[in-house]
Coordinates of C-alpha atoms and ligand atoms in Angstrom, one line a residue:
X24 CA -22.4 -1.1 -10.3
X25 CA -20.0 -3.7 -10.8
X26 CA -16.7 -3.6 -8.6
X27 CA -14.8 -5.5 -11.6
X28 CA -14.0 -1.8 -12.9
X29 CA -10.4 -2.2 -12.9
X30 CA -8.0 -4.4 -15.1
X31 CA -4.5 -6.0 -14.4
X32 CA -1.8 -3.9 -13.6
X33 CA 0.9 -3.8 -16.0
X34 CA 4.6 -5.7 -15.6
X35 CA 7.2 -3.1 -16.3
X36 CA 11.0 -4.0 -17.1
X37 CA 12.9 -0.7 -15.9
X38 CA 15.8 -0.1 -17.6
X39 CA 18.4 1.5 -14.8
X40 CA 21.9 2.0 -15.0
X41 CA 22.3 0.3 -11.6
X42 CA 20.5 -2.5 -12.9
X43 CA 22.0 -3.0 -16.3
X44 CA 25.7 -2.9 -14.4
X45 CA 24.5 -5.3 -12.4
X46 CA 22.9 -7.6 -15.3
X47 CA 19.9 -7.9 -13.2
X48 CA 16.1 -7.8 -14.8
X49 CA 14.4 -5.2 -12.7
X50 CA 10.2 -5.4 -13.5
X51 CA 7.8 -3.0 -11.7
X52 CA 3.9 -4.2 -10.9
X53 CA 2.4 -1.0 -12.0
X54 CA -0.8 -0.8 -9.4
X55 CA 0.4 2.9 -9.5
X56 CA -2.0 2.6 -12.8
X57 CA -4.9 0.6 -11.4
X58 CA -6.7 4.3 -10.8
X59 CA -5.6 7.6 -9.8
X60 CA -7.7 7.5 -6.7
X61 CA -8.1 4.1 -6.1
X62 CA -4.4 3.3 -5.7
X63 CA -2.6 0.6 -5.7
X64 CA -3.0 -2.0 -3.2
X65 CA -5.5 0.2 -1.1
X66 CA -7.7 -0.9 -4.5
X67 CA -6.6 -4.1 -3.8
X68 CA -7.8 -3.9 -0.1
X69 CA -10.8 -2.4 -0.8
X70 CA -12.0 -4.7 -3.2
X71 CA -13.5 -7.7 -1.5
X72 CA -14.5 -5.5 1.3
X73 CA -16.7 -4.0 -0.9
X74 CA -18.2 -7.7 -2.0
X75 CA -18.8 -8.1 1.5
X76 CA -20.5 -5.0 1.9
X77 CA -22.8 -5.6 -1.2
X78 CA -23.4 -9.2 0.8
X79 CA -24.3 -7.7 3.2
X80 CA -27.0 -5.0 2.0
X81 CA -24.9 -2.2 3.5
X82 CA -24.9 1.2 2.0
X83 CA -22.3 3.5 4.0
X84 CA -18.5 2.7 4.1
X85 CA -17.4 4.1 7.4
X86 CA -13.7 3.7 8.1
X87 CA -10.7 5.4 9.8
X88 CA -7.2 7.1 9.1
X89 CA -4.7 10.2 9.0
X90 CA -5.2 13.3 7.4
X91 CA -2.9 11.8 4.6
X92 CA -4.3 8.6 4.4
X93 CA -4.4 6.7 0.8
X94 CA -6.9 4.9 2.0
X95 CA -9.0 7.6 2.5
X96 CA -9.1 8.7 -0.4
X97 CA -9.3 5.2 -2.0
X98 CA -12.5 4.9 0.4
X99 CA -14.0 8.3 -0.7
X100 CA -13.8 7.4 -4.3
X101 CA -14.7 4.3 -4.4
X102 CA -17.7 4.6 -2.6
X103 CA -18.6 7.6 -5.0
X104 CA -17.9 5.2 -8.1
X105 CA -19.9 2.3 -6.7
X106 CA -22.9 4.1 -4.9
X107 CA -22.0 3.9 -1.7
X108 CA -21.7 7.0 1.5
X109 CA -18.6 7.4 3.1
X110 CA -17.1 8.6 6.5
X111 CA -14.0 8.6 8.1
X112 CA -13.0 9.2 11.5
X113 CA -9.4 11.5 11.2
X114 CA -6.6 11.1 14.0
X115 CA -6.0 14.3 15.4
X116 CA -6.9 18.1 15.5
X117 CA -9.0 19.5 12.4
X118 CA -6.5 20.2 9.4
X119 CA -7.5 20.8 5.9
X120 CA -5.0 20.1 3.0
X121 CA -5.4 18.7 -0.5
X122 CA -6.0 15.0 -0.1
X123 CA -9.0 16.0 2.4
X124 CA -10.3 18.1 -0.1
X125 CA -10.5 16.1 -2.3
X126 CA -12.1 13.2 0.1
X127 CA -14.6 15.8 0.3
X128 CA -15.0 16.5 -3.0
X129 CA -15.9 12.6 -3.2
X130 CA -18.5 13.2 -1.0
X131 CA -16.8 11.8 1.9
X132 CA -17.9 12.9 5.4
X133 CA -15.0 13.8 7.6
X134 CA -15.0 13.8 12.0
X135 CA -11.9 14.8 13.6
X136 CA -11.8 13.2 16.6
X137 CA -8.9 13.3 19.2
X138 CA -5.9 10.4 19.0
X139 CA -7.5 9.0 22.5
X140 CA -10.7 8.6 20.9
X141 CA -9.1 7.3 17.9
X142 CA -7.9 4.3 19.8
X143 CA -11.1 2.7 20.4
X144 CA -12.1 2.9 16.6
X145 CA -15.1 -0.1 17.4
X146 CA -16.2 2.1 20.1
X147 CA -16.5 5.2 17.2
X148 CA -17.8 2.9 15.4
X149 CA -21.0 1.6 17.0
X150 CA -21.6 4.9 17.9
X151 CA -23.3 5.5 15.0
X152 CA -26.0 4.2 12.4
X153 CA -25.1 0.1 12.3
X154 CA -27.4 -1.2 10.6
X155 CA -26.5 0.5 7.2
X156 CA -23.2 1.2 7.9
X157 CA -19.8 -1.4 6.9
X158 CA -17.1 -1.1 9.0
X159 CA -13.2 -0.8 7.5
X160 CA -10.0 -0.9 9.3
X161 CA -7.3 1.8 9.2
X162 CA -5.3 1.4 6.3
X163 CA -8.1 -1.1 4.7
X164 CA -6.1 -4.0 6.8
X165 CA -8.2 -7.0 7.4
X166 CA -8.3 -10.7 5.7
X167 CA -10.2 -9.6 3.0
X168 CA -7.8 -7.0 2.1
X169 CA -5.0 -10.2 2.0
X170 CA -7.1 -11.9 -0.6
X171 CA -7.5 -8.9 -2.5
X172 CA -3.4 -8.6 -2.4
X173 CA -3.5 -12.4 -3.2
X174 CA -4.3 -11.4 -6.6
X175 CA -1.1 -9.1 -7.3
X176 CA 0.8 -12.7 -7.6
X177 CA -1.6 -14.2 -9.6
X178 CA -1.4 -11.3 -12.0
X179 CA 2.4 -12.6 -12.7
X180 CA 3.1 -13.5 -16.5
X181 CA 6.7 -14.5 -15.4
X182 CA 9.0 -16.2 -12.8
X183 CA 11.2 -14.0 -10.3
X184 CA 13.2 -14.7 -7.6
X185 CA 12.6 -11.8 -5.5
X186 CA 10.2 -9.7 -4.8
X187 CA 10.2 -6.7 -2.9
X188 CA 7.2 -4.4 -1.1
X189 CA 6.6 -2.0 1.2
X190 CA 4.7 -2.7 4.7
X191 CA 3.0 -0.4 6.6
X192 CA 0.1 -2.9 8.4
X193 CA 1.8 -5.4 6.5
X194 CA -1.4 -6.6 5.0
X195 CA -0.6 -6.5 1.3
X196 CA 2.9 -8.4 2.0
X197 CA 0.7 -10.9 3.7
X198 CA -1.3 -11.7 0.6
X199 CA 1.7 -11.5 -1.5
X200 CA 3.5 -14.4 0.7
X201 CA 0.1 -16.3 1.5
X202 CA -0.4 -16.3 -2.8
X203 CA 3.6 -17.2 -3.2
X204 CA 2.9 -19.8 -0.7
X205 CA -0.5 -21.4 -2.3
X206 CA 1.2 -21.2 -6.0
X207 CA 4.4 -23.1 -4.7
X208 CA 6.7 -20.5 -5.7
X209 CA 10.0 -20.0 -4.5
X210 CA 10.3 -16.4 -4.8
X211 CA 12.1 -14.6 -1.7
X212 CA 9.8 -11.8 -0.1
X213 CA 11.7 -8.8 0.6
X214 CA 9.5 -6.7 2.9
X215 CA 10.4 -3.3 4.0
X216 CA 9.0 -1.7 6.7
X217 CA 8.1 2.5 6.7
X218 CA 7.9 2.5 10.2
X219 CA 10.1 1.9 12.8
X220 CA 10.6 -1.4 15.2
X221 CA 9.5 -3.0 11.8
X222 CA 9.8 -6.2 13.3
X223 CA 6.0 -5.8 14.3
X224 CA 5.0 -6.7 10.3
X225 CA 6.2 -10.4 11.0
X226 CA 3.4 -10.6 14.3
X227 CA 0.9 -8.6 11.8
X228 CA 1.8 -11.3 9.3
X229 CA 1.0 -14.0 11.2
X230 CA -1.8 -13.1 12.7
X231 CA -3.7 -12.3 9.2
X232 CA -2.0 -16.9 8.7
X233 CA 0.6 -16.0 6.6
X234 CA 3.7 -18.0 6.0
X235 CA 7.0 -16.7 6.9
X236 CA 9.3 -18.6 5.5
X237 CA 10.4 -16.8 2.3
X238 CA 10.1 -13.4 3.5
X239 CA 13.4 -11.6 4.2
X240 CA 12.6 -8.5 6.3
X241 CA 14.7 -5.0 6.4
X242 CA 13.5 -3.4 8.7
X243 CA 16.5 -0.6 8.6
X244 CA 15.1 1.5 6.0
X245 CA 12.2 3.4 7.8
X246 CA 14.6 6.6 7.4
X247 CA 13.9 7.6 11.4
X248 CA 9.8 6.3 11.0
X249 CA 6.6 6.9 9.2
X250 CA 6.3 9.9 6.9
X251 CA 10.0 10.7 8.0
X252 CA 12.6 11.6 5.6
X253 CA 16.6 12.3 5.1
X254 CA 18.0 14.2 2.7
X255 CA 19.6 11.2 1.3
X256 CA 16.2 9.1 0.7
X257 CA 14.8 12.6 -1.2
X258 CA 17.5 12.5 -3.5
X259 CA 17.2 9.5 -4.3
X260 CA 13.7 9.8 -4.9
X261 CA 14.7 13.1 -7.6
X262 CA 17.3 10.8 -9.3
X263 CA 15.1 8.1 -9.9
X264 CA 12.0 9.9 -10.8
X265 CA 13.8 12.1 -13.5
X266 CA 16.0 9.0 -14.9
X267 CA 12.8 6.6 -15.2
X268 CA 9.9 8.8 -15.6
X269 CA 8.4 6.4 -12.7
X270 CA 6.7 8.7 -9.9
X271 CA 7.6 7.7 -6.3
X272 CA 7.0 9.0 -3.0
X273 CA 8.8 8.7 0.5
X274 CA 6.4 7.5 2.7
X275 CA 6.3 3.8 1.2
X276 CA 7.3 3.6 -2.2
X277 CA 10.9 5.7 -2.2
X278 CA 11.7 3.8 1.1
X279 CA 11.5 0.4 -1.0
X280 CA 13.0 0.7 -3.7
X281 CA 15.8 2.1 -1.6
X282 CA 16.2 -0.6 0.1
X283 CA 16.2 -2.7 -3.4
X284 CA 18.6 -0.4 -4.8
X285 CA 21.1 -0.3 -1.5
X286 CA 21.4 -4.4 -1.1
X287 CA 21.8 -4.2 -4.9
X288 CA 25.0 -1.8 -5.0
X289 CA 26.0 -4.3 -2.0
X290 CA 26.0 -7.4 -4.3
X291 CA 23.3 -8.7 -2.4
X292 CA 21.8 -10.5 -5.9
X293 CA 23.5 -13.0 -8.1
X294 CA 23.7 -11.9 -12.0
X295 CA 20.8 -12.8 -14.3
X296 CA 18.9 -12.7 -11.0
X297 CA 15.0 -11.1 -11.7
X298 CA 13.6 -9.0 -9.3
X299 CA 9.9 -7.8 -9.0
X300 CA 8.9 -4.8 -7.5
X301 CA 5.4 -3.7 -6.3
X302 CA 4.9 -0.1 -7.1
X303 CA 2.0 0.0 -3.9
X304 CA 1.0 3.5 -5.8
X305 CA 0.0 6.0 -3.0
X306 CA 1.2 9.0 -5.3
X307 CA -0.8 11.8 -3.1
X308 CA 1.5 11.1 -0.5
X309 CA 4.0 13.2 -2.2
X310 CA 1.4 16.0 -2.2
X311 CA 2.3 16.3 1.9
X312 CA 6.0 16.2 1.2
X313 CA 7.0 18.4 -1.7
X314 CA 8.2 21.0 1.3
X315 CA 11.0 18.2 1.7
X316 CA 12.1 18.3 -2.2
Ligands
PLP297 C1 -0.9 1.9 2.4 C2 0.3 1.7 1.6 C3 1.2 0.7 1.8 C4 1.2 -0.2 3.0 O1 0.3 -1.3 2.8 P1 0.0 -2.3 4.0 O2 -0.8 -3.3 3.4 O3 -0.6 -1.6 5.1 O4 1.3 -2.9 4.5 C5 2.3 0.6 0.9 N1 2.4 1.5 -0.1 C6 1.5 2.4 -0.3 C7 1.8 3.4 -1.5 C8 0.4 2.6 0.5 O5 -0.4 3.6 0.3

């Protein structure tokens, strides 16, 4: 099958009462919207993996993660939608929960293994049957995940002047400043780090040859690190949700667009200013939250 399944995601103006009092044109990139499964930018990161993978006459996707991972799941069902096996090597003890599940229901295989072993994911890795099988990083990060994330800014029917999304690897922000860059626009790259000692994203950046000279990082917003909460970033989360119908989750999404919404309330943007923001999907991550709301 054809891995051209999915279309453009939509460019959303939200209307906010925050931004309205601010007279500042908020849009969202929708990749929430590119596939329920096959979220957001890990589609994006997946994609020309899986052109290399065709290239390359390999039939089993073998990657890694957490028992929460997006990209897991993206894996699974992708690899169910375009005839491929799956397996993923988990960090840590043996768990079961919803979003392994429904790996499993994808068909995916699943190995626990211990977060020593997990270190050495290459070692894993060749372990096993080579010759058929493709090997993807945690979190889909890689170059061809960048170019897949290239594509987000090509998407762009109109001009901004500041974007803003979410890093975890930092690998879609990559292709988002390497496309900026390419394109010759001007737009300011506001990335926002979930995890803390964010300043990492900037090494991870340049190592994948991104340019660094429009991005703006914020690394304060990683609400005490990954998958960690406050009551004050849940809230938030409630409020916006039930004022914009727009579902957002803490791990990546709910930490950016707090950070958008806090340099906002602190005058950060001039009026008339337009602001993009990536909506990176990842919606099953609320799934391993909802204890927190
Ligand atoms: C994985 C993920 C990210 C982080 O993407 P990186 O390319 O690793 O920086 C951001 N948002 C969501 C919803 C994700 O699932």
């Amino acid at each position: 099958m054809s891995h051209n399944l999915f279309c453009n995601s939509l460019e959303q103006k939200i209307d906010h009462p925050l931004y309205n009092s601010h007279q500042i044109e908020v849009s969202f990139k929708r990749d929430d919207m590119i596939h329920p499964y096959i979220s957001g930018n890990k589609w994006r990161k997946l994609k020309y993996n899986l052109e290399e993978l065709k290239k390359q006459k390999k039939t089993r996707l073998v990657t890694f993660g957490g028992a929460w991972s997006n990209h897991l799941l993206a894996t699974a069902c992708a690899g169910a939608t375009f005839g491929y096996k799956t397996k993923a090597y988990v960090r840590g003890e043996r768990v079961t929960n919803p979003l392994m599940q429904m790996c499993q229901l994808f068909g995916m295989e699943l190995e626990f293994v211990s977060r020593d072993a997990y270190k050495d994911k290459q070692l894993l890795f060749k372990n096993k049957e080579l010759e058929h099988d493709f090997f993807i990083d945690e979190g889909g990060a890689g170059h061809e995940a960048m170019l897949g994330c290239e594509e987000i800014v090509d998407e762009l029917g109109a001009k901004y002047d500041h974007i803003f999304c979410a890093a975890g690897t930092g690998t879609t922000v990559s292709g988002l400043a390497s496309a900026l860059q390419k394109n010759k626009i001007k737009t300011t790259l506001h990335v926002i780090p979930v995890l803390k000692g964010g300043e990492f994203i900037l090494e991870n950046m340049h190592a994948l040859g991104a340019p660094l000279d429009q991005v703006a990082l914020h690394s304060n917003y990683h609400f005490g690190g990954y998958a960690k909460t406050k009551p004050e970033l849940i809230s938030f989360i409630k409020e916006f949700i039930a004022l914009t119908g727009i579902m957002i989750e803490p791990i990546y999404t709910g930490k950016a667009l707090f950070a958008l919404h806090d340099l906002m309330s602190q005058n950060h943007f001039k009026q008339k200013e337009r602001i993009l923001f990536i909506h990176t999907g990842g919606l099953t991550g609320l799934l391993g939250t909802l204890d927190k709301f």
